[in-house]
Short mmCIF file of C-alpha atoms in Angstrom, two decimals:
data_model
loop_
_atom_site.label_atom_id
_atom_site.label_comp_id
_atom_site.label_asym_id
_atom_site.label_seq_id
_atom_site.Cartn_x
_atom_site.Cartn_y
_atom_site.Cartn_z
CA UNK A 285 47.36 -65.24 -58.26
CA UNK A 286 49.26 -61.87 -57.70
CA UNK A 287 46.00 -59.67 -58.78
CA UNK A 288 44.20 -62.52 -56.41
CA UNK A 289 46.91 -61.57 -53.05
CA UNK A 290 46.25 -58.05 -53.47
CA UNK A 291 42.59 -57.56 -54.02
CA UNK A 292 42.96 -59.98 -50.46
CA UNK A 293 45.22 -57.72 -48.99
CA UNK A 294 43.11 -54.80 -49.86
CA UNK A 295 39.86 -56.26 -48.85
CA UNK A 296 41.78 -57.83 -44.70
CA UNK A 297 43.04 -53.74 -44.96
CA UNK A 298 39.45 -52.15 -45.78
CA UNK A 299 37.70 -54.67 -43.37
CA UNK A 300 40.06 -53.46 -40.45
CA UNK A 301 39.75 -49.88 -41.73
CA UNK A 302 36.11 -50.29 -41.25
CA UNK A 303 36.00 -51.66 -37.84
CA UNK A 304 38.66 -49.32 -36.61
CA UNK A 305 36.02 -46.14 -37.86
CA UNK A 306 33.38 -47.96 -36.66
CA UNK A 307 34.94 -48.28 -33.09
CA UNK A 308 35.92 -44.51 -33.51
CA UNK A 309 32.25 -43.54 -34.11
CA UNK A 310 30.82 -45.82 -31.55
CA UNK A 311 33.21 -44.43 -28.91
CA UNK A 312 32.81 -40.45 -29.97
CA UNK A 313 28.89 -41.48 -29.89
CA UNK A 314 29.24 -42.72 -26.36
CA UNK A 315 30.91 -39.68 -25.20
CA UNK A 316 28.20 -37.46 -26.72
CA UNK A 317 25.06 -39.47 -25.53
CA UNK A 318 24.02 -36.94 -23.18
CA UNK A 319 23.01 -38.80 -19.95
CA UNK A 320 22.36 -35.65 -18.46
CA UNK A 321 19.49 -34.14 -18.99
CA UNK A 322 18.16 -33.17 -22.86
CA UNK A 323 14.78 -32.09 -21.83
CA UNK A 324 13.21 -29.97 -18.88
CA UNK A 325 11.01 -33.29 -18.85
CA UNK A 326 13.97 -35.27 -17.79
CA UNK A 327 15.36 -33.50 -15.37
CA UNK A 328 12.55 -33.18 -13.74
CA UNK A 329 12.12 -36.60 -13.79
CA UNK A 330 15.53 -37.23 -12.62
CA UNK A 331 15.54 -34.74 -9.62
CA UNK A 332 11.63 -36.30 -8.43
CA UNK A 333 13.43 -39.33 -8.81
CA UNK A 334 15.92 -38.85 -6.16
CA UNK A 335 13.26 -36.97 -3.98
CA UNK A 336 11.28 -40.32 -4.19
CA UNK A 337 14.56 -42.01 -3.40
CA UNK A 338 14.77 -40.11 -0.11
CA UNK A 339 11.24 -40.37 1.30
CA UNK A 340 8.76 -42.69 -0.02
CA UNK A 341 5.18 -41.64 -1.30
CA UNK A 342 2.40 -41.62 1.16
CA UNK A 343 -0.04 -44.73 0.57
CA UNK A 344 -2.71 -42.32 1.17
CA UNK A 345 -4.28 -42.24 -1.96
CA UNK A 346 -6.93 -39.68 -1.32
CA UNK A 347 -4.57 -37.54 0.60
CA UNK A 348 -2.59 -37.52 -2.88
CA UNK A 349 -5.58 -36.93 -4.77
CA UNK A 350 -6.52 -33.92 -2.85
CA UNK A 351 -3.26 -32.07 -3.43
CA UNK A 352 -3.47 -33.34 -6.93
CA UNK A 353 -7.05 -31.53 -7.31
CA UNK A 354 -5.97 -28.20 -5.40
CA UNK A 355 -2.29 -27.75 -6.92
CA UNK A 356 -3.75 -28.29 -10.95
CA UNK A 357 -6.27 -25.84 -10.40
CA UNK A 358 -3.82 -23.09 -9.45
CA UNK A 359 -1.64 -24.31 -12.27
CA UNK A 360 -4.31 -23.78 -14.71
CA UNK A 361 -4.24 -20.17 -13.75
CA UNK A 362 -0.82 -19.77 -14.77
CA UNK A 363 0.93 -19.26 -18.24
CA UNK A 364 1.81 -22.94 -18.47
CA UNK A 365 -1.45 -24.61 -17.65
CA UNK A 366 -0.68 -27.18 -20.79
CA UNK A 367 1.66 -28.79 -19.03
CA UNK A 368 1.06 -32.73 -17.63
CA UNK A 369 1.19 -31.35 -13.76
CA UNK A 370 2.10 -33.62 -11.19
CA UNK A 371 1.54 -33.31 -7.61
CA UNK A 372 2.75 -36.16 -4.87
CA UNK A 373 2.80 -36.08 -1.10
CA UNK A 374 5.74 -37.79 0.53
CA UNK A 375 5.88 -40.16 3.74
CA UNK A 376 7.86 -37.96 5.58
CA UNK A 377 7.30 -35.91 8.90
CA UNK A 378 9.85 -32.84 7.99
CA UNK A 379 8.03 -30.22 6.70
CA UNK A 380 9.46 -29.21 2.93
CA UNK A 381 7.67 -28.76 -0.39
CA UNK A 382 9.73 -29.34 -3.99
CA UNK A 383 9.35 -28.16 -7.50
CA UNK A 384 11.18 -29.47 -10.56
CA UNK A 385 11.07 -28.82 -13.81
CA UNK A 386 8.48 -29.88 -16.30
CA UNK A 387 5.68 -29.68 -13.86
CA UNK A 388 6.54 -31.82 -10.52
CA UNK A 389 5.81 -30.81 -7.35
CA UNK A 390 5.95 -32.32 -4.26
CA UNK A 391 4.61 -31.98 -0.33
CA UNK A 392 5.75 -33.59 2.89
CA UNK A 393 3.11 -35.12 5.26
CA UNK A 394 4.47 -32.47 7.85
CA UNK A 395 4.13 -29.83 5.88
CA UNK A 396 0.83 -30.61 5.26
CA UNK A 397 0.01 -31.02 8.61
CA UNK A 398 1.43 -27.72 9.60
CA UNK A 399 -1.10 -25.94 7.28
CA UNK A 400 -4.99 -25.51 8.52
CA UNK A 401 -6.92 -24.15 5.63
CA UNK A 402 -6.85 -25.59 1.67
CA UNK A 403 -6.04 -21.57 1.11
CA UNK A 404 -2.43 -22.21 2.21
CA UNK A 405 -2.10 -25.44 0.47
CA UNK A 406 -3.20 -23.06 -2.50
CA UNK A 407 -0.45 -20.73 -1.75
CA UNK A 408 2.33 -23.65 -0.86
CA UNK A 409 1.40 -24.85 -4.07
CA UNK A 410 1.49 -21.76 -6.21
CA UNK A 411 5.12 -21.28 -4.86
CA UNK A 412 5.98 -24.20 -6.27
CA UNK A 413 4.08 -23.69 -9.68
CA UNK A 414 5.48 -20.40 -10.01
CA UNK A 415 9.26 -21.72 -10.04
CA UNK A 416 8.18 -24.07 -12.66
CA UNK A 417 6.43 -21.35 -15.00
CA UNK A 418 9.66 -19.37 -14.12
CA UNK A 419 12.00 -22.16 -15.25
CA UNK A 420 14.01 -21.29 -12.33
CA UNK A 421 16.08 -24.38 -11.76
CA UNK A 422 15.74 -25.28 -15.13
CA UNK A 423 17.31 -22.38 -16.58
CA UNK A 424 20.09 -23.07 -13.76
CA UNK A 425 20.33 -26.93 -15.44
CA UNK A 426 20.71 -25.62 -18.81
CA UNK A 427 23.74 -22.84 -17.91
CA UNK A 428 25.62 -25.78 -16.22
CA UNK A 429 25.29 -27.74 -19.26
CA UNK A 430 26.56 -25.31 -21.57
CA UNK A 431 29.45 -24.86 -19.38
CA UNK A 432 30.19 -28.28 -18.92
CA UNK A 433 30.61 -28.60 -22.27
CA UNK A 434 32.82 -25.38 -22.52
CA UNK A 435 34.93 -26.40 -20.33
CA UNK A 436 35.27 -29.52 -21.80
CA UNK A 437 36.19 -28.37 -25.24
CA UNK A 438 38.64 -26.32 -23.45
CA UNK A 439 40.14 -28.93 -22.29
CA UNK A 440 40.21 -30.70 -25.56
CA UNK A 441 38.89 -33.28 -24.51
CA UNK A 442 35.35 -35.19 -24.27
CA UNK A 443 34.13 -35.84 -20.62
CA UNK A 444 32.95 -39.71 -20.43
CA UNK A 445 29.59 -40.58 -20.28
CA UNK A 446 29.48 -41.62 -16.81
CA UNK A 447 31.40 -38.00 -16.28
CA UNK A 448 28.57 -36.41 -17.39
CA UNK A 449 26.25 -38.12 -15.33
CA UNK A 450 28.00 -37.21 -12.35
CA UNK A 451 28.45 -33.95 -13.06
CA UNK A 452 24.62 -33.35 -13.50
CA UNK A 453 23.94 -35.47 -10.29
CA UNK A 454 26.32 -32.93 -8.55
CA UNK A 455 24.14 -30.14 -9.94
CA UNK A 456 21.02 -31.66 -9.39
CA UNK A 457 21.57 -32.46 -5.56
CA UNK A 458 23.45 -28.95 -4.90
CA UNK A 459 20.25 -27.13 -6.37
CA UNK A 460 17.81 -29.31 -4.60
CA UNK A 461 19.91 -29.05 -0.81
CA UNK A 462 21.01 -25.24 -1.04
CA UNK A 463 18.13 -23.92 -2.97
CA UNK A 464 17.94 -20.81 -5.58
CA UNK A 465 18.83 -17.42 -5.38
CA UNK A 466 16.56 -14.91 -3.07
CA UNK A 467 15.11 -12.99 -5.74
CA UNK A 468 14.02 -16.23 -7.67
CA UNK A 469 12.13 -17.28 -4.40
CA UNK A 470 10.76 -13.16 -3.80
CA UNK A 471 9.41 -13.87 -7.45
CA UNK A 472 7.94 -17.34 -6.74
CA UNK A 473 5.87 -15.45 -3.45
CA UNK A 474 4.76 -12.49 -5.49
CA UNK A 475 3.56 -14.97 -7.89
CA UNK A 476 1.95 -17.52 -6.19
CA UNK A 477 -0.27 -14.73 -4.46
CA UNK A 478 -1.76 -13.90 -7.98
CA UNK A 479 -1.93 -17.54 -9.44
CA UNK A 480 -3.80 -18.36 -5.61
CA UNK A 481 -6.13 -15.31 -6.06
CA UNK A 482 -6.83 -16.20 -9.40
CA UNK A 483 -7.77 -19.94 -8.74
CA UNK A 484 -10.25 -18.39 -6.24
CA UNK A 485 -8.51 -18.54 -2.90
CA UNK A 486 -7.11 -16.32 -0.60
CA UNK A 487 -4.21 -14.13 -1.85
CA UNK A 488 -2.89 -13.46 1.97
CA UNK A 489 -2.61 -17.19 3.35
CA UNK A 490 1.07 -16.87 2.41
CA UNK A 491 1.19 -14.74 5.16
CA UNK A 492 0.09 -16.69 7.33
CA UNK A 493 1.73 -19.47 6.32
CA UNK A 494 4.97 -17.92 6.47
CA UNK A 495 4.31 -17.38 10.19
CA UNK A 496 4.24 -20.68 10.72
CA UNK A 497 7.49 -21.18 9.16
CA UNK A 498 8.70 -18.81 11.60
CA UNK A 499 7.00 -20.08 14.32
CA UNK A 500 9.40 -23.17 13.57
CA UNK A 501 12.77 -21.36 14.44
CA UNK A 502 13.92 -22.89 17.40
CA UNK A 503 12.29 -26.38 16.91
CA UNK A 504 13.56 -28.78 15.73
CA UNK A 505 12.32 -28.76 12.05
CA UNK A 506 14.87 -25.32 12.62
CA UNK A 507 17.48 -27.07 10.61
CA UNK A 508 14.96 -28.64 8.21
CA UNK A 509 15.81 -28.58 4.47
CA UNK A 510 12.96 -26.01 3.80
CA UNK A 511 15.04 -22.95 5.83
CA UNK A 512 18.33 -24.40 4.15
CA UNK A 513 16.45 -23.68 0.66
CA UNK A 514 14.79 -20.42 1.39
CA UNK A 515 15.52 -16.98 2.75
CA UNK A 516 14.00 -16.54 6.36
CA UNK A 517 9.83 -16.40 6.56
CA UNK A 518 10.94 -12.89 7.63
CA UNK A 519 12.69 -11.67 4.95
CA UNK A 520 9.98 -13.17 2.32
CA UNK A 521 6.87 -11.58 4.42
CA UNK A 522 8.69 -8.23 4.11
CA UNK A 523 9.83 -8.51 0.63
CA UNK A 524 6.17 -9.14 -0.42
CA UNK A 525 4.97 -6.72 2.08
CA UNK A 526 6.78 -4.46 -0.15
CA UNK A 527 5.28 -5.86 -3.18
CA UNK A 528 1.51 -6.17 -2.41
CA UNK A 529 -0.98 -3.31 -4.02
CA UNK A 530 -4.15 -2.22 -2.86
CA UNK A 531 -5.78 -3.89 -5.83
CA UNK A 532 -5.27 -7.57 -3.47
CA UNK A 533 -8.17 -6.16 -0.98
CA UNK A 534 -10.38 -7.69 -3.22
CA UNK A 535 -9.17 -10.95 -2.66
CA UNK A 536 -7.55 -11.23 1.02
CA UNK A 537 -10.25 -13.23 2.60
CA UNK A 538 -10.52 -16.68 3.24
CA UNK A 539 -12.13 -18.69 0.20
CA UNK A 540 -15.36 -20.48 0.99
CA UNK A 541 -13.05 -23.75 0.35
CA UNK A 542 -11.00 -23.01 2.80
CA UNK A 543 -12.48 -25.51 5.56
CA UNK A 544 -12.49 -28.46 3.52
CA UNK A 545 -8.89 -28.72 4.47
CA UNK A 546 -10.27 -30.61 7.74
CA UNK A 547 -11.86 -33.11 6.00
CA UNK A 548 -9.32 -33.86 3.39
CA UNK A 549 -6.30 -33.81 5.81
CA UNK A 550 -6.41 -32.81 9.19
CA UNK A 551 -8.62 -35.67 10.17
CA UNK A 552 -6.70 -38.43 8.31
CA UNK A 553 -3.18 -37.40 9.37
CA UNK B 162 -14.78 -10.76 37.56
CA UNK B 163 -11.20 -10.30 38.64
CA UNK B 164 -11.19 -13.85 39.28
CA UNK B 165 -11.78 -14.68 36.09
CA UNK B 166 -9.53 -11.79 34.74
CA UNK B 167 -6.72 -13.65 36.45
CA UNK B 168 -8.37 -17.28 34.80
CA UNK B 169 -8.10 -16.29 31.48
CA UNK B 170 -4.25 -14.70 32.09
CA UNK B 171 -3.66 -17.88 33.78
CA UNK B 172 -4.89 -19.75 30.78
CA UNK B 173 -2.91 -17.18 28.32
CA UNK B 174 0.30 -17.81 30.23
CA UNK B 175 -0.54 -21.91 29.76
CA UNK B 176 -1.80 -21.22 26.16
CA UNK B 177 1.81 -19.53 25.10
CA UNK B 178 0.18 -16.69 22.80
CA UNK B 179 2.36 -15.89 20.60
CA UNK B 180 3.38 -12.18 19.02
CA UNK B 181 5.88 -10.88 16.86
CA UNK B 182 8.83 -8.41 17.42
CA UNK B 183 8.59 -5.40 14.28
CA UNK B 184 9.25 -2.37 13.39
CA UNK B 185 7.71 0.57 11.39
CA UNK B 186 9.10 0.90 7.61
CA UNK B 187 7.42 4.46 7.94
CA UNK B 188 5.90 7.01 9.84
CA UNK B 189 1.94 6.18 9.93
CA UNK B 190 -1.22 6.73 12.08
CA UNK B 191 -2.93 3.46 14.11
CA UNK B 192 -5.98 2.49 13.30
CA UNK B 193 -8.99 1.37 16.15
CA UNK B 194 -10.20 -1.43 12.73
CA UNK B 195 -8.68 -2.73 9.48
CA UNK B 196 -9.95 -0.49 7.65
CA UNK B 197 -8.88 3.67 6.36
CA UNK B 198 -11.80 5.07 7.24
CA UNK B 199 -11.76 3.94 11.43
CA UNK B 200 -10.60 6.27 13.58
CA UNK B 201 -7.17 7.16 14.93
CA UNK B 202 -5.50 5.63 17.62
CA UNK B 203 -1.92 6.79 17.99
CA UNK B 204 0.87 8.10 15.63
CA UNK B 205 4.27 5.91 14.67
CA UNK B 206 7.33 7.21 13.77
CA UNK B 207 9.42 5.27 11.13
CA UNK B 208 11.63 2.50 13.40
CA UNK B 209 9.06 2.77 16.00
CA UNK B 210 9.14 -0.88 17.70
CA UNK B 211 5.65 -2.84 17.97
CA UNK B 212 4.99 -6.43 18.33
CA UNK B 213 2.13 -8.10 15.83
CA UNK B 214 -0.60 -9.63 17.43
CA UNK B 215 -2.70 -11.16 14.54
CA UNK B 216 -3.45 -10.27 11.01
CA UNK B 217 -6.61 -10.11 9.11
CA UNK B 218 -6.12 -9.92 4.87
CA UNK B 219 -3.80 -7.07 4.27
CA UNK B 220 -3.51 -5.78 7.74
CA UNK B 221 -2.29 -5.94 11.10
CA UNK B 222 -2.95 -6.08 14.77
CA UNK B 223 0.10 -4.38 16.65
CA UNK B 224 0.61 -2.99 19.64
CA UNK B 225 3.35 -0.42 20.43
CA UNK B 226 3.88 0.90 24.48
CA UNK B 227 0.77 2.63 24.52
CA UNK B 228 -1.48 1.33 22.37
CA UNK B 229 -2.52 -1.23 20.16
CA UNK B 230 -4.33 -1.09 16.81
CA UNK B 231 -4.24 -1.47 13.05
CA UNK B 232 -1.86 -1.48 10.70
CA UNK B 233 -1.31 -2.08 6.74
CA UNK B 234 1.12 -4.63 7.06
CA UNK B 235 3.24 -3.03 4.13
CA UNK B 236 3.86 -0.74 6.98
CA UNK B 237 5.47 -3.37 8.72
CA UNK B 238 9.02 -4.46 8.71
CA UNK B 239 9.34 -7.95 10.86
CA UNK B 240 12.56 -8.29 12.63
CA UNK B 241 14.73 -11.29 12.44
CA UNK B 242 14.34 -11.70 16.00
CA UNK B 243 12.47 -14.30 17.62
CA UNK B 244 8.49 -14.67 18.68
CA UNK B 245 7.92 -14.03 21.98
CA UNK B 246 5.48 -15.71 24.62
CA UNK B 247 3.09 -12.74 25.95
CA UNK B 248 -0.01 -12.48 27.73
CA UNK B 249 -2.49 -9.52 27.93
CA UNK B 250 -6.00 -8.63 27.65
CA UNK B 251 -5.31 -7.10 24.40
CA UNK B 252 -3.37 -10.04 22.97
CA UNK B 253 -6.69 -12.26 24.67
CA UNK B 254 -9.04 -10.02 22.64
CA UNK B 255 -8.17 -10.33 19.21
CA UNK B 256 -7.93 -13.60 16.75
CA UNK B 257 -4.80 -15.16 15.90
CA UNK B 258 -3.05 -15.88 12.62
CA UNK B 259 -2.54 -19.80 14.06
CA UNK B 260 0.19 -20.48 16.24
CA UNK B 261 1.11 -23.45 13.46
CA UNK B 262 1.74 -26.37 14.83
CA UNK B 263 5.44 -27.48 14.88
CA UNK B 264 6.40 -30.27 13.03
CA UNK B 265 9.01 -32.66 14.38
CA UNK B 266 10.90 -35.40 12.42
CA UNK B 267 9.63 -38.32 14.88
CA UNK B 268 12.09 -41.61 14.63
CA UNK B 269 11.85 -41.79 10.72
CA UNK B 270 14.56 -39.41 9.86
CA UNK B 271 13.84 -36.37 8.14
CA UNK B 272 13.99 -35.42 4.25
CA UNK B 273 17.28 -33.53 4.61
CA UNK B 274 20.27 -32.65 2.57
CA UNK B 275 22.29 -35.86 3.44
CA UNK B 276 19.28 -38.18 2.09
CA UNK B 277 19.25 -36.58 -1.15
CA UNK B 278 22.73 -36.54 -1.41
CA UNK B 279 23.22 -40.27 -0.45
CA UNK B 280 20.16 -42.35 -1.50
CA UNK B 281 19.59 -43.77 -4.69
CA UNK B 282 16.67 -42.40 -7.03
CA UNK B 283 13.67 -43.88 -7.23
CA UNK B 284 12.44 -44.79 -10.59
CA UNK B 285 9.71 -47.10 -9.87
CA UNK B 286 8.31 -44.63 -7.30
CA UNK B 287 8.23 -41.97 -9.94
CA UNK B 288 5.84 -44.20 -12.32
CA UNK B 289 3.55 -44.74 -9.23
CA UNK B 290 3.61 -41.11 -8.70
CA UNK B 291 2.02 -40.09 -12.69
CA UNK B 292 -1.42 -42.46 -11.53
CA UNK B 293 -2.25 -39.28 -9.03
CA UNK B 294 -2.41 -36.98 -12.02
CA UNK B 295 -5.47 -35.13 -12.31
CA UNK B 296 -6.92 -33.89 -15.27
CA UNK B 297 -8.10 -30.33 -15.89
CA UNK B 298 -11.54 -30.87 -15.60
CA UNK B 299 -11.18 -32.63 -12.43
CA UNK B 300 -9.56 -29.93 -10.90
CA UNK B 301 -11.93 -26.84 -12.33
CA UNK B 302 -14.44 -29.54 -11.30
CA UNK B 303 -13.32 -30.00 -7.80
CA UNK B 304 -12.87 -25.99 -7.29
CA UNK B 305 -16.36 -25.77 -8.49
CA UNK B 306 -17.45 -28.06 -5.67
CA UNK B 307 -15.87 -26.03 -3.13
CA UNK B 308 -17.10 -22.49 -5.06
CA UNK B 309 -13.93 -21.13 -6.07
CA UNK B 310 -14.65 -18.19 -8.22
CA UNK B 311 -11.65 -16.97 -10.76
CA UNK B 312 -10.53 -13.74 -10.44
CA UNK B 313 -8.20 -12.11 -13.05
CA UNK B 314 -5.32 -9.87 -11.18
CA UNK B 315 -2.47 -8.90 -12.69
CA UNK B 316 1.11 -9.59 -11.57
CA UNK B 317 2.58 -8.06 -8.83
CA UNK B 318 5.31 -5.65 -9.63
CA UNK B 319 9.05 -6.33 -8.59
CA UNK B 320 9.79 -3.68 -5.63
CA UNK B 321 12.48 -1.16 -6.71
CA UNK B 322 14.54 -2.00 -4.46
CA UNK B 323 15.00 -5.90 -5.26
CA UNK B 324 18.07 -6.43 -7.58
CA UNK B 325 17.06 -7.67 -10.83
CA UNK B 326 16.62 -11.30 -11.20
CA UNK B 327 17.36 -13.19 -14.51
CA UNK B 328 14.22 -15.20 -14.59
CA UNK B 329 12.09 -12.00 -15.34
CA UNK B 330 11.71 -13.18 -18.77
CA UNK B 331 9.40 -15.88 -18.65
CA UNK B 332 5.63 -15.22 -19.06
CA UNK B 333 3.96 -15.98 -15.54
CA UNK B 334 0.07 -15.43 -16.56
CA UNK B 335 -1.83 -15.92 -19.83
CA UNK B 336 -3.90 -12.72 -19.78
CA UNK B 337 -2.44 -10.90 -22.19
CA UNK B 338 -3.76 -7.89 -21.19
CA UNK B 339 -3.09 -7.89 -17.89
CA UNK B 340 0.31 -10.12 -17.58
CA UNK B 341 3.16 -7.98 -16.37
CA UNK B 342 5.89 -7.12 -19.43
CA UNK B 343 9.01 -9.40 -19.78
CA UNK B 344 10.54 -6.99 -17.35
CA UNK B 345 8.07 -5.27 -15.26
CA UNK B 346 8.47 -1.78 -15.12
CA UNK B 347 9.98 -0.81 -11.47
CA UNK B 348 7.39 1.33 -10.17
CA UNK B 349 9.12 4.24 -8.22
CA UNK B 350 8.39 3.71 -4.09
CA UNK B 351 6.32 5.77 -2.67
CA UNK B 352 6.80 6.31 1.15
CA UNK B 353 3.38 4.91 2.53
CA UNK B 354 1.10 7.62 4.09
CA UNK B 355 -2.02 7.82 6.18
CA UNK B 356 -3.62 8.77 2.91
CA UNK B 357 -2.24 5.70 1.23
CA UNK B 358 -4.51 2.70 0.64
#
């Protein structure tokens, strides 16, 4: 009976033992599920997410298809032409263009309609491709994280899940509504005039379509997100201006694909 | 004929060409064509103010108080100031670079900061978005349609005078005989020249 009460006893104290451990684990688990983001996949996903969130895609499936077709062929020319690229337009008149890591990009309608030629949709794009190659905002992603965490051991103490989260949604929409650093974006230009040439177009529409960003000061896409993001069209024209070699002669004419533009969007937006 | 002088300024003046306020990074000479080997047309001193009329590739139309002609448009240091509305023979002579056409944000409001910040993401949107995906072929495929020929240039150097940015370490092209190096050697400026180029 006595040997009976205490094997009971023992077995009630190692059965609460084990839940209490169990709760423990499940708890420090919790706090180290990293909602934010483990993967230049997912926060790519995450930030095209709330893009989407904002402005809807177009339904023009053809339009989409177009900028698909244009935007993977410059990305093949690039370093990280393995990755799953994906191109959308979205349903919106402002005129702005987003990358994000792990190989999204996206166009506005009025960007789109701002351009004339498929040569600056080449160079729009290569911008963009370029700042994924780069890692630009991902490399800005993966900083935060490690100091989140610093800080947090600092602290000695474990952020909660739902912490985390927010602090990577802070991140996330303060990179995506103020934009990177100038020299990141002087590096995506002098890029994307290579990766353009390369893909066969030519290597001075970003000229040209920087003009027409500056032709927007003073309207009232002046405020848009796209001059919020960016240094001036100025200040990028003469920063590549001070970049460009006489090697580019070879390729500073307009690409014989240059008028399909028309078909493809002008006369369907 | 001066009545249709004063048609086609009438029709500039309604048209709202547009040219741009710059300067000269450097002393150089004007061309008459895009090209070295035209023939002079004035000199510019380094600050010298002209206003760019239209560009063709890697050069410029500008005009300065007397003259107008070419330029190599790293020769050319736009000003932060804002276009102006001109008219002129000249400016009615040569091409344009496309006004653009200015977008508005008509009734649906605009992709701006506050949307991001405020709306919800989209998750169902984003598995719509993968169907557009392209593959490779369909892309080298759909260059080949329009005759897109590959070229193989190498990267473009960082000007000295940039500050060093921290993403110089990622590979931007797969030629590895061309790509530039993890950190691209700073080539030293050289002031441009008429015998530049």
């Amino acid at each position: 009976m006595m040997i009976g009460e205490t094997w009971s006893r023992r077995l009630r104290f190692f059965t609460l033992a084990t839940l209490l451990l169990v709760c423990i684990a499940f708890r420090v688990f919790e706090t180290h599920a990293q909602p934010q983001a483990s993967s230049e996949q997912e926060a790519g996903e995450e930030i095209v997410a709330v893009y989407l969130g904002a402005a809807p895609l177009t339904q023009n499936i053809d339009l989409n298809r177009y900028v698909s077709l244009v935007g993977t062929k410059v990305a093949l020319k690039s370093e990280r032409s393995a990755l799953t690229w994906t191109f959308g337009v979205l349903a919106s008149g402002s005129v702005n263009a987003f990358s994000a890591p792990g190989g999204y990009i996206l166009v506005t309608e009025g960007l789109l309609g701002m351009l004339d030629t498929e040569d600056e949709l080449a160079a729009v794009l290569a911008h963009e491709v370029a700042h994924i190659v780069r890692q630009h905002h991902w490399k800005i992603i993966q900083k935060q994280q490690q100091a989140s965490e610093l800080v947090a051991k600092m602290q000695g103490n474990m952020k909660t899940s739902n912490e985390l989260f927010a602090d990577m949604n802070s991140l996330f929409s303060d990179m995506m509504t103020r934009g990177l650093d100038k020299n990141a974006e002087f590096e995506a230009d002098r890029d994307a005039i290579i990766l353009a040439a390369n893909a066969g177009y030519d290597c001075t529409a970003i000229f040209s379509l920087l003009t027409k960003l500056d032709d927007l000061k003073g309207s009232s896409e002046s405020s848009s997100l796209i001059f919020q993001t960016h240094p001036s069209p100025a200040q990028r024209m003469d920063a590549l201006s001070a970049a460009v070699s006489p090697e580019l002669d070879s390729c500073a004419t307009a690409s014989p694909a240059a008028a399909r533009y028309q078909k493809y969007v002008k006369s369907v937006l | 004929m001066r009545a249709l002088v004063w048609l086609i300024c009438a029709l500039a003046l309604l048209s709202g060409l547009r040219v741009y306020a710059a300067t000269v990074r450097t002393g150089v000479t004007l061309l008459t064509q895009p090209t070295q080997r035209s023939v002079a047309v004035a000199t510019l001193a380094k600050g010298a103010q002209i206003e760019i009329m239209s560009r063709n590739g890697l050069w410029s139309e500008v005009c300065c108080a007397d003259a107008c002609g070419w330029l190599r448009i790293t020769a050319i240091s736009r000003d932060s100031g804002t276009a102006t509305t001109k008219t002129s023979l000249a400016a009615l002579q040569t091409g344009r670079d496309g006004a653009g056409n200015a977008v508005s944000s008509t009734g649906v409001r605009g992709l701006d900061a506050e949307a991001i910040k405020v709306d919800q993401p989209d998750y169902e949107a984003l598995v719509a978005l993968r169907q557009w995906q392209v593959t490779p072929g369909q892309a080298i495929k759909f260059a080949e349609e329009g005759f897109l020929e590959d070229r193989s240039l190498a990267a473009l150097a960082q000007p000295v005078d940039e500050s060093s940015s921290p993403h110089q370490e990622s590979r931007m092209f797969p030629d590895p005989d061309r790509i530039s190096t993890s950190r691209p050697t700073k080539k030293k400026r050289v002031e441009a020249s008429d015998d530049d180029w």
